Amino acid sequence: MDATTPRIRVLVAKPGLDGHDRGAKVIARAFRDAGFEVVYSGLRQSPEQIAEAALQEDVDVVALSSLSGAHNTLFPRVVEALRARGLGDVLVIGGGVIPHDDIPRLKAAGIAEIFTPGTPTSVAIEFVRRWYASRSAAVSS
Amino acid sequence: MAGEHDDIRRQKERWERETVGKALRRSPERQEQFATQSGLPVERLYTPADVPVDYLRDLGFPGEYPFTRGVQPTMYRGRHWTMRQYAGFGSAEETNRRFHYLLEQGQTGLSVAFDLPTQIGYDSDSPWAEGEVGKVGVAIDSLLDMEILLDGIPLDRVTTSMTINAPASVLLAMYAAVAEKQGVPLDRIGGTVQNDILKEYAARGTYIFPPRPSMRLITDIFAWCAENIPNWNTISISGYHIREAGSTAVQEVAFTLANGIAYVQAALERGLDVDTFAPRLSFFFNAHNDFFEEIAKFRAARRLWARIMRERFGAKDPRSWMLRFHTQTGGSTLTAQQPENNIVRVTVQALAAILGGTQSLHTNSFDEALALPTEKSVRIALRTQQILAYESGVTETIDPLAGSYYVEHLTNEIERQARAYIDRIDAMGGAVAAIEAGFVQREIQEAAYRYQREVESGQRVVVGVNRFQINEPPPEDLLKVDPAVAERQKEKLERVRRSRDAAVVHTRLEALRRAAEGDDNLMPPIFEAVKAYCTLGEICDTLRSVFGEYRPPETI
């Protein structure tokens, strides 16, 4: 990648109280190895703290991880907090132990995609790359 | 012996050259190199010449030092392991019903899962609790919830394990208060509090306070229980979560025992005599898929701990040398794809735990990669243990895999490599310093990432995930926690706050704050606060105001 190509900036975040961060850390490493710039929020972030970090770090993507079952409450609140800061165009994706039934509601709330256990990291990376390419195309046309 | 081994070595070389050579020319082996799941190299064949074992020094006899073959003289010929399924969700009422169900199904001990706000010392009406109440465990705000949770459970006959760490002292005090209310003397109750904060910093994340006050709370529990609840296991030093976070089997043993060493040292620094608290230390390990590696891991951990306690800490009581442990099958090995396959995984893992000599066992339910287990899936998980116990015959003799050249080799290797890690951690100033520096976390992350890459490259096969996949419909019949639980829990909490004596609450919390500022044992004021229906959040906030909160180091 040459120096003029902007790097995709991703915030990997753990909303709420869930301490299971193996997946978040693995995806953070995988994004970094794929050439993204990665910020990891650490544990126990409120939706507002995550949105604030997204603003400060000027990220393109927020990748949320939750295994505690609180995703229905916390993921949509992250989207709202981003919108409240004028960051409605940030891509929000999620992963973790998320029942299939919950996915349509999360997507309706503005989470672009949910990656459930067993998804290769390459699938999430490709998803972000395609989104970024199509957004850049839309911006430049 | 040496001569015999030389003969074997020569014959093995000949076999490699002639018999194996011929076979390899016809068809190569599946892989150039083989390794255990954790990456330990696996040779084609092990012979007595490959395994330097001094039987009396390294194996010995069950119930005797170094306990490689088991901590009990008769092991499962006397009594099976305790079948202890971890359970808890929603409210105390619902979890109480699940407990009664499990006891009716033949479970022999209770194991309580608490929700995240409880684990981190928040009441159900805290802003931090939003979306989390009753989700991964039961919500406990005050003594009232504990009374409901244990309603109808005879605490003098059932032992209870509580997976609670940062606020372990509060939940233990609540349990003791319920026993008193039931009229059961405290020296008649038994159970375990996990109470292992170091692995929270290293791997699991449900910490509250910084390491020093956390270690004080832990040693306060050691001292208080030695006097008041002599049959309580005051800590369950946990490799389980270290392994779930992605560690290897060697790291699981090494980091767990390094944490154990730190607790022993902290207690010695408090002036406790090693033989007063060491017999009540217990451990908690994971059982993953690599059958022989797991069996060897348990045997190596037992031997290494015995040596540490006797040689390093000079413990005299043989019970101080014994590593007694609970095992849970590996949650992270369960797949959301073709979930029924998990029943088979769990069976293999449970068998490894049994052949490794576990004292109690939780078998995971097959749907846990999708949601909390249903009654049906938890029953299958319990039946898995019962079939192994009553039908398989593996319990009839002790440590039946001893003398297996491969298992003894792996046992030696895991002990050797774990000891090397412990030496490194010692050189860094011990487990607390190694965790504060982020060393342990980074080692675990590296292993987790390596494993993930092996799976994604197909080098590591996960049936149903990267091989033998099928198109499958989304799963049905998953357990859902009623979202109204949070509202009902908040109302109950409000009722408790209104009905208690506010002046007494204030006095007890003040007494606790003063104790925290000084260095008296914190258990007595916590016990008094709990009995006055001070809430978990109030007690933990009082301690937070004195101790502050932990901030983890950056490791990514």
XYZ file of C-alpha atoms in Angstrom:
697
model
C 0.000 0.000 0.000
C 1.558 3.368 -0.920
C 1.677 6.290 1.448
C -1.028 8.247 -0.342
C -3.649 5.530 0.096
C -5.690 6.353 3.166
C -5.766 3.467 5.623
C -9.099 2.217 6.885
C -9.428 3.179 10.539
C -11.293 0.767 12.816
C -12.317 1.042 16.447
C -12.777 -2.398 18.009
C -14.943 -1.919 21.081
C -16.400 -3.934 23.947
C -19.614 -2.261 25.101
C -21.047 -2.995 28.531
C -19.623 -5.239 31.218
C -18.677 -8.325 29.178
C -15.078 -9.332 29.840
C -14.711 -11.973 27.137
C -12.361 -10.197 24.801
C -10.630 -13.043 22.979
C -12.699 -12.435 19.856
C -12.269 -8.662 20.011
C -8.514 -8.982 20.362
C -8.252 -11.583 17.600
C -10.265 -9.428 15.188
C -8.206 -6.373 16.166
C -5.032 -8.268 15.277
C -6.542 -9.572 12.052
C -7.639 -6.072 10.972
C -4.173 -4.771 11.721
C -2.522 -7.569 9.754
C -4.872 -6.693 6.885
C -3.397 -3.194 6.842
C -6.088 -1.342 8.782
C -5.332 1.130 11.518
C -6.845 -0.319 14.656
C -7.804 1.194 17.972
C -8.983 -1.180 20.711
C -11.244 0.380 23.329
C -10.519 -2.028 26.152
C -13.253 -3.425 28.379
C -16.303 -1.799 29.916
C -17.092 1.024 27.589
C -20.439 2.758 27.615
C -22.026 3.471 24.200
C -21.253 7.150 24.745
C -17.586 6.431 25.482
C -17.359 4.315 22.334
C -18.916 7.045 20.175
C -16.638 9.627 21.754
C -13.593 7.462 20.975
C -14.841 7.027 17.394
C -15.026 10.814 17.097
C -11.619 11.467 18.670
C -9.914 8.753 16.640
C -11.731 9.730 13.440
C -12.507 6.114 12.553
C -14.329 4.777 9.524
C -15.584 1.640 11.227
C -16.748 0.638 14.698
C -16.576 -3.119 15.315
C -18.532 -4.134 18.427
C -18.149 -7.385 20.315
C -20.478 -8.778 22.946
C -20.980 -12.239 24.382
C -23.115 -11.350 27.366
C -26.510 -11.074 25.700
C -26.674 -7.309 26.130
C -26.240 -6.634 22.398
C -29.931 -5.790 21.826
C -29.622 -2.928 24.294
C -26.063 -1.786 23.722
C -25.426 -2.068 19.965
C -28.322 0.220 18.928
C -27.292 2.697 21.616
C -23.819 2.893 20.058
C -25.402 3.730 16.681
C -27.536 6.421 18.321
C -24.554 7.884 20.154
C -22.584 8.002 16.880
C -25.456 9.738 15.091
C -25.732 12.230 17.941
C -22.111 13.181 17.234
C -22.673 13.527 13.500
C -21.009 10.183 12.802
C -23.962 8.590 11.022
C -21.717 7.514 8.142
C -19.437 5.370 10.319
C -19.850 1.662 9.511
C -20.970 -0.291 12.565
C -20.533 -4.064 12.613
C -20.937 -6.522 15.462
C -19.883 -9.962 16.560
C -20.208 -12.422 19.408
C -22.750 -14.885 20.702
C -25.773 -13.331 19.036
C -28.889 -15.411 18.395
C -29.996 -15.512 14.790
C -33.416 -14.117 15.718
C -31.887 -10.885 16.974
C -30.023 -10.057 13.775
C -32.869 -8.441 11.757
C -33.645 -6.062 14.629
C -29.973 -5.124 14.992
C -29.690 -4.478 11.267
C -32.820 -2.314 11.364
C -31.153 -0.340 14.157
C -28.204 0.459 11.894
C -25.685 -2.326 12.518
C -24.528 -3.211 9.010
C -23.580 -6.822 9.645
C -23.365 -9.341 12.479
C -20.617 -11.970 12.468
C -21.441 -14.965 14.624
C -19.018 -17.571 16.083
C -17.053 -19.528 13.502
C -16.898 -16.695 10.978
C -13.357 -16.429 9.568
C -11.765 -13.039 10.223
C -11.225 -12.768 6.459
C -14.993 -12.500 5.956
C -15.219 -9.449 8.227
C -12.124 -7.934 6.602
C -13.567 -8.385 3.104
C -16.886 -6.904 4.232
C -15.164 -3.755 5.498
C -12.971 -3.469 2.399
C -15.952 -3.731 0.039
C -17.909 -1.177 2.033
C -14.934 1.194 2.052
C -14.374 0.822 -1.689
C -18.017 1.485 -2.489
C -18.123 4.471 -0.134
C -14.953 5.930 -1.701
C -16.439 5.404 -5.165
C -19.627 7.167 -4.098
C -17.659 10.078 -2.620
C -15.448 10.542 -5.692
C -18.257 10.290 -8.281
C 17.174 -50.576 32.581
C 19.682 -48.380 30.740
C 20.856 -51.360 28.741
C 17.300 -52.298 27.919
C 16.582 -48.727 26.818
C 19.654 -48.762 24.585
C 18.313 -51.908 22.961
C 14.932 -50.296 22.450
C 16.546 -47.186 21.008
C 18.576 -49.259 18.540
C 15.567 -51.313 17.593
C 13.479 -48.196 17.134
C 16.062 -46.742 14.753
C 16.023 -49.973 12.818
C 12.213 -49.924 12.721
C 12.213 -46.325 11.464
C 14.719 -47.209 8.752
C 13.302 -50.497 7.582
C 9.616 -50.941 8.367
C 8.563 -47.301 8.503
C 10.879 -46.349 5.641
C 9.229 -48.864 3.383
C 5.747 -47.651 4.336
C 6.688 -44.009 3.807
C 7.998 -44.743 0.343
C 4.635 -46.286 -0.490
C 2.578 -43.507 1.084
C 3.696 -40.486 3.078
C 2.119 -39.561 6.382
C -0.789 -37.105 6.457
C 1.446 -34.314 7.691
C 5.176 -33.674 7.819
C 4.918 -32.904 11.505
C 2.316 -33.554 14.124
C 1.597 -31.478 17.204
C -0.888 -31.396 20.048
C -3.615 -28.787 19.969
C -1.347 -26.540 22.016
C 1.593 -27.035 19.683
C 3.668 -29.611 21.572
C 5.425 -31.790 18.967
C 4.092 -35.338 18.714
C 6.442 -38.120 17.623
C 5.353 -41.070 15.565
C 5.821 -43.518 18.411
C 6.854 -43.407 22.048
C 8.743 -46.237 23.731
C 10.061 -46.682 27.278
C 13.371 -45.310 26.026
C 11.735 -41.974 25.204
C 10.264 -41.474 28.652
C 12.631 -41.004 31.563
C 10.299 -41.713 34.471
C 11.493 -42.568 37.943
C 8.331 -44.281 39.123
C 8.651 -43.635 42.835
C 9.823 -40.047 42.400
C 7.562 -38.936 39.557
C 4.429 -41.049 39.857
C 4.187 -42.693 43.234
C 0.799 -43.778 44.555
C -2.642 -42.158 44.580
C -3.264 -40.117 47.704
C 0.484 -39.677 48.220
C 3.100 -37.165 47.159
C 3.535 -36.067 44.403
C -0.092 -37.027 43.681
C 0.529 -37.519 39.953
C -1.880 -40.454 39.997
C -4.602 -38.660 41.953
C -5.299 -36.978 45.280
C -7.531 -39.690 46.764
C -6.202 -43.109 47.722
C -9.118 -44.854 45.998
C -10.277 -42.140 43.589
C -13.569 -42.987 41.864
C -13.749 -46.471 43.377
C -14.759 -44.690 46.579
C -16.974 -41.975 45.161
C -17.492 -40.421 41.766
C -16.501 -36.832 41.165
C -19.101 -34.213 42.072
C -21.363 -33.510 39.124
C -21.730 -29.800 39.355
C -23.454 -28.027 36.496
C -22.948 -24.275 36.449
C -26.352 -22.620 36.351
C -27.942 -19.263 36.791
C -29.989 -16.858 34.753
C -32.693 -14.300 35.190
C -33.944 -13.851 38.695
C -33.213 -15.702 41.929
C -36.661 -17.324 41.626
C -35.939 -18.805 38.176
C -32.464 -19.980 39.138
C -33.828 -21.568 42.306
C -36.238 -23.553 40.119
C -33.324 -24.671 37.866
C -31.355 -25.743 40.984
C -34.223 -27.874 42.235
C -34.567 -29.362 38.732
C -30.855 -30.243 38.583
C -30.876 -31.796 42.064
C -33.903 -33.876 41.083
C -31.980 -35.050 37.994
C -29.174 -36.383 40.189
C -26.750 -33.490 40.232
C -24.724 -33.619 43.430
C -23.644 -30.031 43.988
C -24.746 -26.535 43.048
C -22.775 -24.054 40.999
C -24.011 -20.506 40.735
C -23.519 -18.277 37.710
C -23.988 -14.594 38.506
C -24.866 -11.902 36.002
C -22.244 -9.344 35.062
C -23.508 -6.470 37.240
C -23.299 -8.802 40.258
C -19.810 -9.943 39.223
C -18.636 -6.343 38.970
C -20.371 -5.059 42.075
C -23.245 -3.066 40.580
C -26.871 -3.172 41.655
C -29.468 -3.994 39.015
C -30.537 -0.348 38.784
C -27.042 0.957 38.031
C -26.665 2.572 34.585
C -23.897 0.003 33.988
C -26.382 -2.804 34.459
C -28.525 -1.778 31.517
C -29.091 -4.719 29.194
C -27.091 -7.080 31.440
C -29.455 -7.927 34.318
C -29.981 -11.679 34.586
C -28.300 -12.356 31.239
C -25.260 -14.541 31.866
C -26.261 -15.505 35.363
C -28.554 -14.671 38.199
C -28.895 -11.121 39.512
C -28.128 -10.806 43.237
C -28.555 -7.364 44.761
C -29.097 -8.066 48.433
C -29.447 -10.813 51.017
C -33.103 -11.104 49.985
C -32.065 -12.417 46.546
C -29.721 -14.946 48.138
C -32.523 -16.112 50.446
C -34.742 -16.699 47.413
C -31.926 -18.339 45.436
C -31.304 -20.915 48.157
C -34.909 -21.399 49.215
C -35.560 -25.044 50.037
C -31.913 -26.055 49.494
C -30.494 -27.812 52.585
C -27.172 -26.032 53.020
C -25.882 -28.645 55.446
C -26.201 -31.330 52.747
C -25.507 -29.587 49.434
C -22.212 -27.885 48.666
C -22.267 -24.805 46.505
C -19.700 -23.340 44.185
C -20.052 -19.656 43.440
C -18.323 -18.203 40.418
C -17.623 -14.865 41.947
C -14.347 -13.016 42.186
C -14.049 -9.280 42.797
C -17.025 -9.202 45.230
C -16.485 -12.784 46.487
C -16.429 -11.631 50.095
C -19.910 -10.122 49.770
C -21.522 -13.163 48.161
C -19.806 -15.500 50.617
C -21.128 -13.359 53.482
C -24.641 -13.548 51.990
C -24.397 -17.337 51.702
C -23.242 -17.606 55.311
C -26.086 -15.323 56.411
C -28.645 -17.575 54.699
C -27.111 -20.620 56.407
C -27.495 -18.872 59.776
C -31.128 -18.109 58.935
C -31.674 -21.764 58.012
C -30.232 -22.666 61.414
C -27.222 -24.425 59.892
C -23.998 -23.803 61.843
C -21.271 -22.303 59.662
C -18.923 -25.200 60.336
C -21.467 -27.464 58.621
C -21.630 -25.637 55.286
C -19.326 -26.319 52.396
C -18.594 -24.915 48.993
C -16.253 -22.785 46.974
C -15.923 -19.156 46.046
C -13.844 -18.675 42.939
C -12.220 -15.607 44.484
C -9.374 -15.585 41.943
C -8.758 -11.995 40.951
C -5.442 -12.476 39.159
C -7.029 -14.428 36.344
C -9.617 -11.646 36.048
C -6.861 -9.177 35.231
C -5.137 -11.724 33.000
C -8.024 -13.222 31.087
C -11.598 -12.667 32.128
C -12.118 -9.008 32.875
C -14.535 -8.936 35.813
C -12.239 -7.076 38.160
C -13.154 -4.083 40.312
C -10.266 -2.976 42.532
C -6.517 -2.685 41.876
C -4.373 -5.748 42.670
C -3.242 -4.826 46.178
C -6.627 -4.327 47.852
C -7.932 -7.269 45.825
C -5.225 -9.500 47.274
C -6.119 -8.202 50.726
C -9.783 -9.137 50.262
C -8.686 -12.610 49.208
C -6.412 -13.215 52.166
C -9.107 -11.798 54.473
C -11.377 -14.546 53.196
C -8.656 -17.165 53.832
C -8.274 -15.999 57.409
C -11.989 -15.543 58.167
C -12.952 -18.930 56.745
C -10.152 -20.734 58.586
C -11.819 -19.490 61.785
C -15.498 -19.544 60.858
C -16.216 -21.788 57.851
C -13.505 -24.442 58.049
C -14.927 -26.573 55.228
C -15.104 -23.782 52.691
C -12.777 -23.797 49.680
C -11.615 -20.220 49.927
C -10.343 -19.897 46.389
C -10.567 -21.748 43.125
C -7.430 -20.769 41.270
C -8.638 -20.801 37.735
C -6.935 -21.829 34.566
C -10.307 -22.250 32.917
C -10.626 -18.653 31.780
C -6.966 -18.416 30.858
C -7.544 -21.305 28.456
C -10.800 -19.845 27.165
C -8.976 -16.609 26.417
C -6.814 -18.638 24.072
C -3.856 -19.977 26.036
C -2.141 -23.267 25.366
C -2.358 -26.166 27.816
C 1.142 -25.378 29.062
C 0.221 -21.735 29.645
C -2.937 -22.802 31.441
C -0.898 -24.791 33.950
C 1.882 -22.221 34.189
C -0.199 -19.085 34.653
C -2.637 -20.768 37.019
C 0.071 -22.113 39.284
C 1.961 -18.803 39.088
C -1.216 -17.112 40.339
C -1.460 -19.769 43.045
C 2.075 -18.964 44.131
C 1.128 -15.277 44.354
C -1.832 -16.075 46.630
C 0.295 -18.259 48.874
C 2.893 -15.522 49.115
C 0.274 -12.881 49.884
C -1.146 -15.042 52.658
C 2.314 -15.704 54.095
C 2.987 -11.968 54.065
C -0.239 -11.512 56.042
C 1.331 -13.721 58.658
C -0.778 -16.830 58.009
C 0.836 -20.219 58.452
C 0.985 -22.086 55.161
C -0.622 -25.248 56.500
C -3.625 -23.342 57.890
C -4.840 -22.110 54.503
C -3.132 -24.221 51.819
C -5.371 -27.287 52.313
C -8.393 -25.113 51.367
C -6.905 -23.896 48.097
C -8.594 -25.490 45.105
C -8.150 -25.221 41.371
C -10.284 -25.012 38.271
C -9.167 -26.245 34.872
C -10.474 -26.498 31.365
C -10.824 -29.661 29.302
C -10.274 -29.143 25.603
C -10.364 -31.581 22.709
C -6.829 -32.931 22.601
C -7.500 -35.990 24.723
C -3.999 -37.079 25.762
C -2.665 -33.572 26.134
C -5.502 -32.765 28.527
C -4.995 -35.888 30.640
C -1.284 -35.154 30.833
C -2.019 -31.537 31.740
C -3.990 -32.512 34.846
C -1.346 -34.983 35.956
C 1.462 -32.477 35.369
C -0.379 -29.706 37.233
C -0.903 -31.954 40.235
C 2.741 -33.011 40.388
C 4.103 -29.514 39.838
C 1.905 -27.982 42.556
C 2.863 -30.695 45.040
C 6.515 -29.958 44.402
C 6.020 -26.189 44.669
C 4.138 -26.445 47.958
C 6.570 -28.842 49.543
C 9.887 -27.655 48.157
C 9.304 -23.939 47.738
C 6.892 -23.157 50.567
C 7.923 -25.868 52.973
C 4.352 -26.968 53.635
C 4.237 -29.927 56.000
C 0.626 -31.053 55.860
C 0.137 -33.448 52.923
C -3.224 -31.768 52.267
C -1.291 -28.579 51.483
C 0.494 -30.399 48.655
C -2.652 -31.667 46.986
C -3.981 -29.950 43.923
C -7.723 -30.613 43.998
C -9.600 -29.296 41.009
C -12.916 -28.752 39.326
C -13.054 -29.072 35.554
C -15.316 -27.525 32.984
C -15.331 -28.688 29.395
C -14.098 -26.038 26.967
C -16.758 -23.471 26.170
C -14.710 -21.992 23.343
C -14.467 -25.380 21.613
C -18.225 -25.466 21.099
C -19.423 -24.558 17.646
C -22.561 -22.745 16.634
C -22.471 -24.857 13.457
C -24.108 -28.293 13.777
C -24.472 -27.794 17.533
C -25.272 -31.470 18.200
C -21.620 -32.236 17.390
C -20.832 -30.480 20.654
C -22.304 -33.412 22.569
C -19.471 -35.543 21.176
C -16.837 -32.916 21.903
C -18.069 -32.594 25.465
C -17.962 -36.364 25.933
C -14.319 -36.554 24.842
C -13.410 -33.595 27.040
C -15.252 -34.978 30.057
C -13.525 -38.310 29.628
C -10.158 -36.537 29.630
C -11.094 -34.729 32.855
C -12.088 -38.002 34.490
C -8.958 -39.819 33.344
C -7.028 -36.790 34.568
C -8.522 -37.263 38.028
C -10.863 -34.313 38.496
C -12.780 -33.817 41.771
C -15.785 -32.208 40.154
C -16.994 -31.612 36.648
C -19.235 -29.337 34.651
C -20.086 -30.577 31.194
C -21.162 -27.870 28.790
C -24.505 -28.009 27.060
C -24.455 -28.371 23.293
C -26.289 -25.120 22.576
C -23.979 -22.825 24.532
C -22.342 -21.309 21.462
C -25.811 -19.991 20.641
C -27.448 -19.032 23.912
C -27.900 -20.106 27.524
C -28.678 -23.828 27.744
C -32.233 -25.112 27.865
C -33.399 -27.708 30.411
C -33.103 -30.378 27.751
C -29.572 -29.516 26.689
C -28.368 -29.249 30.282
C -29.903 -32.645 31.017
C -28.003 -34.223 28.109
C -24.824 -32.643 29.455
C -25.431 -34.102 32.911
C -26.351 -37.492 31.429
C -23.008 -37.463 29.607
C -21.259 -37.455 32.976
C -23.561 -40.102 34.368
C -22.959 -42.412 31.385
C -19.214 -42.017 31.766
C -19.508 -42.627 35.521
C -21.883 -45.565 35.504
C -21.555 -47.239 32.096
C -18.084 -46.741 30.647
C -16.014 -48.578 33.241
C -13.271 -45.936 33.146
C -13.759 -45.257 36.846
C -12.991 -48.739 38.105
C -9.225 -48.391 38.374
C -7.116 -45.382 39.279
C -5.234 -43.343 36.688
C -5.441 -46.070 34.047
C -3.266 -44.199 31.544
C -0.214 -44.065 33.792
C 2.631 -45.841 32.116
C 1.421 -44.919 28.668
C 4.678 -43.838 27.079
C 2.936 -40.988 25.295
C 0.976 -39.750 28.314
C 4.033 -39.878 30.568
C 6.056 -38.048 27.930
C 3.436 -35.315 27.664
C 3.119 -35.102 31.439
C 6.877 -34.563 31.730
C 6.909 -32.048 28.914
C 4.016 -29.972 30.245
C 5.554 -29.892 33.705
C 8.946 -28.883 32.284
C 7.584 -26.099 30.086
C 5.196 -24.800 32.744
C 8.060 -24.650 35.216
C 10.101 -22.645 32.701
C 7.242 -20.126 32.439
C 6.952 -19.918 36.227
C 10.703 -19.228 36.420
C 10.245 -16.402 33.915
C 7.349 -14.965 35.911
C 9.380 -15.234 39.132
C 12.159 -13.296 37.428
C 9.642 -10.562 36.575
C 8.678 -10.298 40.252
C 5.797 -12.770 40.334
C 2.354 -13.094 38.807
C 1.040 -9.691 39.929
C 3.990 -7.891 38.328
C 3.791 -10.035 35.177
C 0.104 -9.225 34.784
C 0.608 -5.534 35.502
C 3.259 -5.494 32.784
C 0.802 -7.142 30.376
C 3.124 -10.135 29.874
C 0.593 -12.843 30.644
C -2.118 -11.154 28.566
C 0.198 -10.840 25.550
C 1.301 -14.468 25.742
C -2.343 -15.586 25.800
C -3.295 -13.267 22.921
C -0.460 -14.581 20.793
C -1.607 -18.146 21.337
C -5.223 -17.224 20.582
C -4.274 -15.518 17.356
C -2.020 -18.399 16.292
C -4.898 -20.824 16.863
C -7.336 -18.672 14.889
C -4.911 -18.518 11.958
C -4.481 -22.290 12.035
C -8.233 -22.714 11.861
C -8.607 -20.201 9.056
C -5.798 -21.758 7.023
C -7.414 -25.167 7.444
C -4.313 -26.512 9.159
C -6.451 -27.049 12.255
C -9.698 -28.861 11.461
C -12.888 -27.901 13.266
C -15.627 -30.260 12.165
C -18.616 -28.393 10.795
C -16.748 -25.082 10.734
C -13.873 -25.443 8.274
C -14.523 -29.051 7.178
C -17.645 -31.142 6.714
C -19.913 -28.097 6.644
C -23.571 -28.363 5.723
C -26.219 -25.834 4.886
C -28.286 -25.674 8.020
C -31.333 -23.742 9.095
C -30.978 -21.347 12.007
C -31.296 -23.133 15.354
C -34.577 -23.189 17.220
C -35.661 -23.717 20.837
C -33.044 -21.424 22.353
C -33.485 -20.158 25.877
C -34.290 -16.462 26.118
C -34.081 -14.464 29.290
C -37.305 -12.576 29.849
C -36.501 -8.864 29.369
C -38.963 -8.089 32.184
C -36.467 -9.638 34.645
C -34.582 -6.358 34.876
C -37.723 -4.396 35.731
C -38.852 -6.915 38.343
C -35.344 -6.964 39.814
C -35.287 -3.163 40.106
C -38.689 -3.167 41.828
C -37.533 -5.820 44.283
C -34.421 -3.781 45.026
C -36.562 -0.704 45.654
C -38.691 -2.701 48.107
C -35.559 -3.849 49.968
C -34.284 -0.291 50.194
C -37.624 0.941 51.566
C -38.131 -1.838 54.097
C -34.726 -1.922 55.797
C -33.478 0.252 58.650
C -31.697 3.134 56.899
C -29.786 4.185 60.029
C -28.352 0.695 60.516
C -27.410 0.538 56.822
C -25.562 3.831 57.155
C -23.722 2.723 60.301
C -22.653 -0.602 58.820
C -21.372 0.957 55.597
C -19.474 3.538 57.641
C -17.903 0.764 59.717
C -16.896 -0.987 56.518
C -15.347 2.174 55.110
C -13.285 2.689 58.252
C -12.142 -0.925 58.194
C -11.119 -0.577 54.554
C -9.054 2.486 55.400
C -7.262 0.547 58.099
C -6.088 -3.027 57.916
C -8.571 -5.064 59.911
C -10.048 -8.133 58.284
C -12.874 -6.899 56.046
C -15.048 -10.003 56.346
C -16.688 -9.157 59.713
C -17.910 -5.695 58.623
C -19.025 -7.083 55.256
C -20.952 -9.852 57.055
C -22.640 -7.253 59.264
C -23.475 -5.024 56.290
C -24.981 -7.909 54.351
C -27.180 -8.907 57.292
C -28.550 -5.343 57.431
C -29.550 -5.733 53.748
C -26.938 -3.305 52.475
C -26.834 -4.001 48.740
C -23.947 -5.440 46.808
C -23.583 -2.146 44.943
C -23.494 -0.128 48.163
C -20.866 -2.376 49.710
C -18.711 -2.365 46.587
C -19.103 1.398 46.161
C -17.931 1.861 49.731
C -14.841 -0.193 48.942
C -14.380 1.612 45.594
C -14.349 4.929 47.439
C -11.346 3.720 49.433
C -9.539 1.402 47.009
C -10.266 2.956 43.598
C -10.758 0.902 40.448
C -8.332 -1.091 38.332
C -7.194 0.253 34.960
C -5.695 -2.433 32.718
C -2.476 -1.985 30.733
C -2.693 -1.677 26.934
C -1.786 -4.979 25.352
C -3.069 -4.784 21.782
